[in-house]
Coordinates of C-alpha atoms in Angstrom, one line a residue:
M5 CA -11.6 -8.7 -4.5
R6 CA -14.8 -6.4 -3.3
I7 CA -14.9 -3.5 -0.9
V8 CA -15.4 -4.5 3.1
T9 CA -17.0 -1.6 4.3
G10 CA -17.2 2.6 4.3
T11 CA -18.8 5.1 1.3
Y12 CA -17.9 2.2 -1.7
R13 CA -18.3 -1.2 -0.1
G14 CA -19.4 -3.9 -1.8
R15 CA -18.2 -2.8 -4.7
Q16 CA -15.6 -5.4 -6.9
I17 CA -12.5 -4.6 -8.0
P18 CA -12.0 -6.6 -11.2
S19 CA -8.7 -8.6 -11.6
G20 CA -9.0 -9.5 -15.6
R21 CA -6.2 -8.5 -17.7
R22 CA -4.6 -5.5 -16.6
L23 CA -4.0 -6.8 -13.6
R24 CA -2.1 -10.2 -15.3
Q25 CA 1.0 -12.0 -12.9
I26 CA -0.3 -9.2 -10.1
R27 CA -0.3 -11.4 -6.4
L28 CA -2.9 -10.5 -5.0
T29 CA -3.5 -9.6 -1.3
S30 CA -5.5 -12.0 0.2
T31 CA -9.4 -11.2 1.7
R32 CA -7.9 -12.2 6.1
L33 CA -4.9 -10.1 5.8
K34 CA -6.7 -7.0 3.9
E35 CA -10.1 -7.3 6.9
A36 CA -6.3 -7.6 9.5
V37 CA -5.5 -4.9 8.3
F38 CA -8.4 -2.6 8.3
S39 CA -9.4 -4.2 11.5
M40 CA -6.6 -2.7 12.8
L41 CA -7.4 0.7 11.6
G42 CA -10.3 0.8 11.9
P43 CA -13.4 1.5 10.4
D44 CA -13.2 5.4 9.8
L45 CA -9.9 6.6 8.6
K46 CA -11.5 10.2 8.1
G47 CA -8.7 12.8 8.6
R48 CA -6.3 10.4 7.9
T49 CA -3.7 10.9 5.1
F50 CA -2.8 6.9 3.3
L51 CA 0.2 6.1 0.6
D52 CA -0.4 2.9 -1.6
L53 CA 3.4 2.5 -2.2
C54 CA 3.0 -0.2 -4.1
A55 CA -1.0 -0.3 -5.3
G56 CA -0.8 -3.2 -8.3
S57 CA -4.8 -3.3 -8.4
G58 CA -5.5 -0.6 -6.0
Q59 CA -7.5 -3.0 -3.1
M60 CA -5.9 -0.8 -0.7
G61 CA -5.8 1.9 -0.8
L62 CA -9.6 1.7 -2.5
E63 CA -10.2 -0.1 0.4
A64 CA -9.0 3.3 2.9
L65 CA -11.0 5.4 0.6
S66 CA -14.1 4.4 1.2
R67 CA -13.5 4.8 5.3
G68 CA -12.3 8.1 4.5
A69 CA -9.0 8.1 4.5
S70 CA -7.3 11.1 2.1
V71 CA -5.3 8.4 -0.6
E72 CA -2.2 8.5 -3.3
F73 CA -2.0 5.3 -5.0
N74 CA 1.9 4.8 -6.5
E75 CA 1.5 2.4 -9.3
P76 CA 4.7 1.8 -12.1
D77 CA 2.6 -0.3 -14.6
H78 CA 0.8 1.9 -17.1
R79 CA -2.1 -0.9 -17.2
R80 CA -2.3 -0.7 -13.2
R81 CA -2.5 3.0 -13.2
R82 CA -5.0 2.7 -15.8
H83 CA -6.8 0.4 -13.9
I84 CA -6.8 2.1 -10.9
R85 CA -7.8 6.0 -12.3
S86 CA -11.2 4.0 -14.4
L87 CA -13.0 2.6 -11.0
L88 CA -11.8 6.1 -9.5
Y89 CA -13.8 7.7 -12.4
Q90 CA -16.0 5.0 -12.4
W91 CA -16.9 5.5 -8.7
R92 CA -16.6 9.6 -9.0
A93 CA -14.0 9.3 -6.1
G94 CA -11.6 12.3 -4.8
V95 CA -8.5 10.9 -5.1
A96 CA -5.4 13.3 -3.2
G97 CA -3.1 11.8 -5.6
L98 CA -2.0 8.7 -8.3
H99 CA 1.5 8.4 -8.9
S100 CA 3.5 6.7 -11.4
V101 CA 7.0 6.3 -10.9
K102 CA 9.3 3.5 -9.1
A103 CA 8.3 3.1 -5.3
Q104 CA 12.3 3.7 -4.4
H105 CA 12.3 6.9 -6.2
L106 CA 8.8 8.5 -5.3
I107 CA 9.5 8.6 -1.2
P108 CA 12.5 11.3 -1.5
Q109 CA 9.9 12.9 -4.2
L110 CA 6.6 13.1 -1.7
A111 CA 9.1 14.1 0.9
A112 CA 11.2 16.8 -0.5
A113 CA 7.6 18.3 -1.2
G114 CA 6.1 18.1 2.3
R115 CA 4.0 15.6 2.0
R116 CA 3.3 13.1 5.3
F117 CA 1.5 10.1 5.5
D118 CA -0.7 9.2 9.0
I119 CA 0.0 5.4 7.5
V120 CA 2.0 3.8 4.1
Y121 CA 1.7 0.3 2.8
A122 CA 4.4 -1.4 1.3
D123 CA 3.6 -4.5 -1.0
P124 CA 6.3 -4.9 -3.9
P125 CA 6.5 -7.5 -6.3
Y126 CA 9.1 -10.5 -4.0
H127 CA 10.9 -11.0 -6.6
A128 CA 11.8 -7.4 -7.3
R129 CA 15.6 -6.0 -6.3
Y130 CA 16.6 -2.6 -5.2
C131 CA 20.9 -2.4 -4.7
G132 CA 20.7 -6.4 -4.8
A133 CA 18.5 -6.7 -2.3
P134 CA 15.1 -7.9 -2.2
L135 CA 13.5 -4.3 -3.0
L136 CA 11.0 -4.4 0.3
L137 CA 14.6 -4.3 2.3
G138 CA 15.5 -1.0 0.3
L139 CA 11.7 1.2 0.7
I140 CA 12.0 0.2 4.6
E141 CA 15.8 1.7 4.9
V142 CA 14.4 4.7 2.5
L143 CA 10.9 5.0 4.6
G144 CA 13.1 5.1 7.8
E145 CA 15.3 7.8 6.9
S146 CA 12.8 9.8 5.0
E147 CA 10.5 12.7 6.5
L148 CA 7.1 10.9 5.2
F149 CA 5.6 10.2 8.5
N150 CA 3.4 12.1 10.2
D151 CA 3.8 11.5 14.4
G152 CA 1.8 8.2 15.3
G153 CA 3.1 7.2 12.1
L154 CA 2.4 3.8 10.5
L155 CA 4.3 2.1 7.9
F156 CA 2.3 -2.1 6.9
V157 CA 5.0 -4.0 4.3
Q158 CA 2.9 -7.5 2.8
H159 CA 6.2 -9.8 2.0
Q160 CA 6.7 -13.8 1.3
I161 CA 7.5 -15.6 5.4
D162 CA 10.9 -16.3 4.7
L163 CA 12.5 -12.5 4.4
D164 CA 13.7 -11.1 7.3
V165 CA 12.8 -8.0 7.9
P166 CA 14.9 -5.1 10.5
E167 CA 13.5 -4.9 13.5
Q168 CA 15.1 -1.5 13.6
S169 CA 15.5 0.8 9.7
G170 CA 15.9 4.9 10.8
H171 CA 12.6 6.5 12.3
L172 CA 11.0 3.1 12.3
A173 CA 10.5 0.1 14.7
L174 CA 8.7 -3.3 13.7
T175 CA 5.5 -3.4 16.5
D176 CA 4.5 -6.6 14.9
Q177 CA 4.2 -9.9 12.9
R178 CA 1.1 -11.8 11.3
A179 CA 1.3 -14.8 9.3
Y180 CA -1.3 -15.0 6.7
G181 CA -0.3 -18.1 4.7
N182 CA 3.2 -18.1 3.7
T183 CA 2.6 -13.9 3.7
T184 CA 4.1 -11.9 6.6
L185 CA 2.4 -8.8 7.5
S186 CA 5.0 -6.3 9.8
I187 CA 4.1 -3.1 11.0
Y188 CA 6.0 -0.7 11.6
R189 CA 5.3 2.3 13.4
L190 CA 7.3 5.7 14.1
T191 CA 10.1 6.9 17.0

């Protein structure tokens, strides 16, 4: 994994033992997301809700965004922290809470984001349903987005996501192999 553009362009994100049993976002999908967002994210806020390797948040950080990462797994969180330290990168926050619990905590603290990226483990469940569906619902009801806010969700191709969830409306879907990228906008 490599940072595509910006301050940290060309830097490698190691994917060794610390990241075992993690599904990595394909380069093609990552490039598509950031092509939609553009090369300059200065002044924008980005939440990498299910950070894993941290590659999406690190790419946003490289492009100038103020980034908060969330990764409950302590090994992966240490991996992200180590990269941020090595790269001398500033970061707004590094959280270690289950995503469904972090959303209301951040909203209650008055945190708002322009972009939220959610790519939870496909097998994870919340209230008996896929975790991603629960996150879309919680995010749609939250006050976590700035005006014009975007939610990018990465999920398996056979998962049907809602057209509308609270304040969020599905605006686009794109398939990348066996993965779908669904894009919501704050209405």
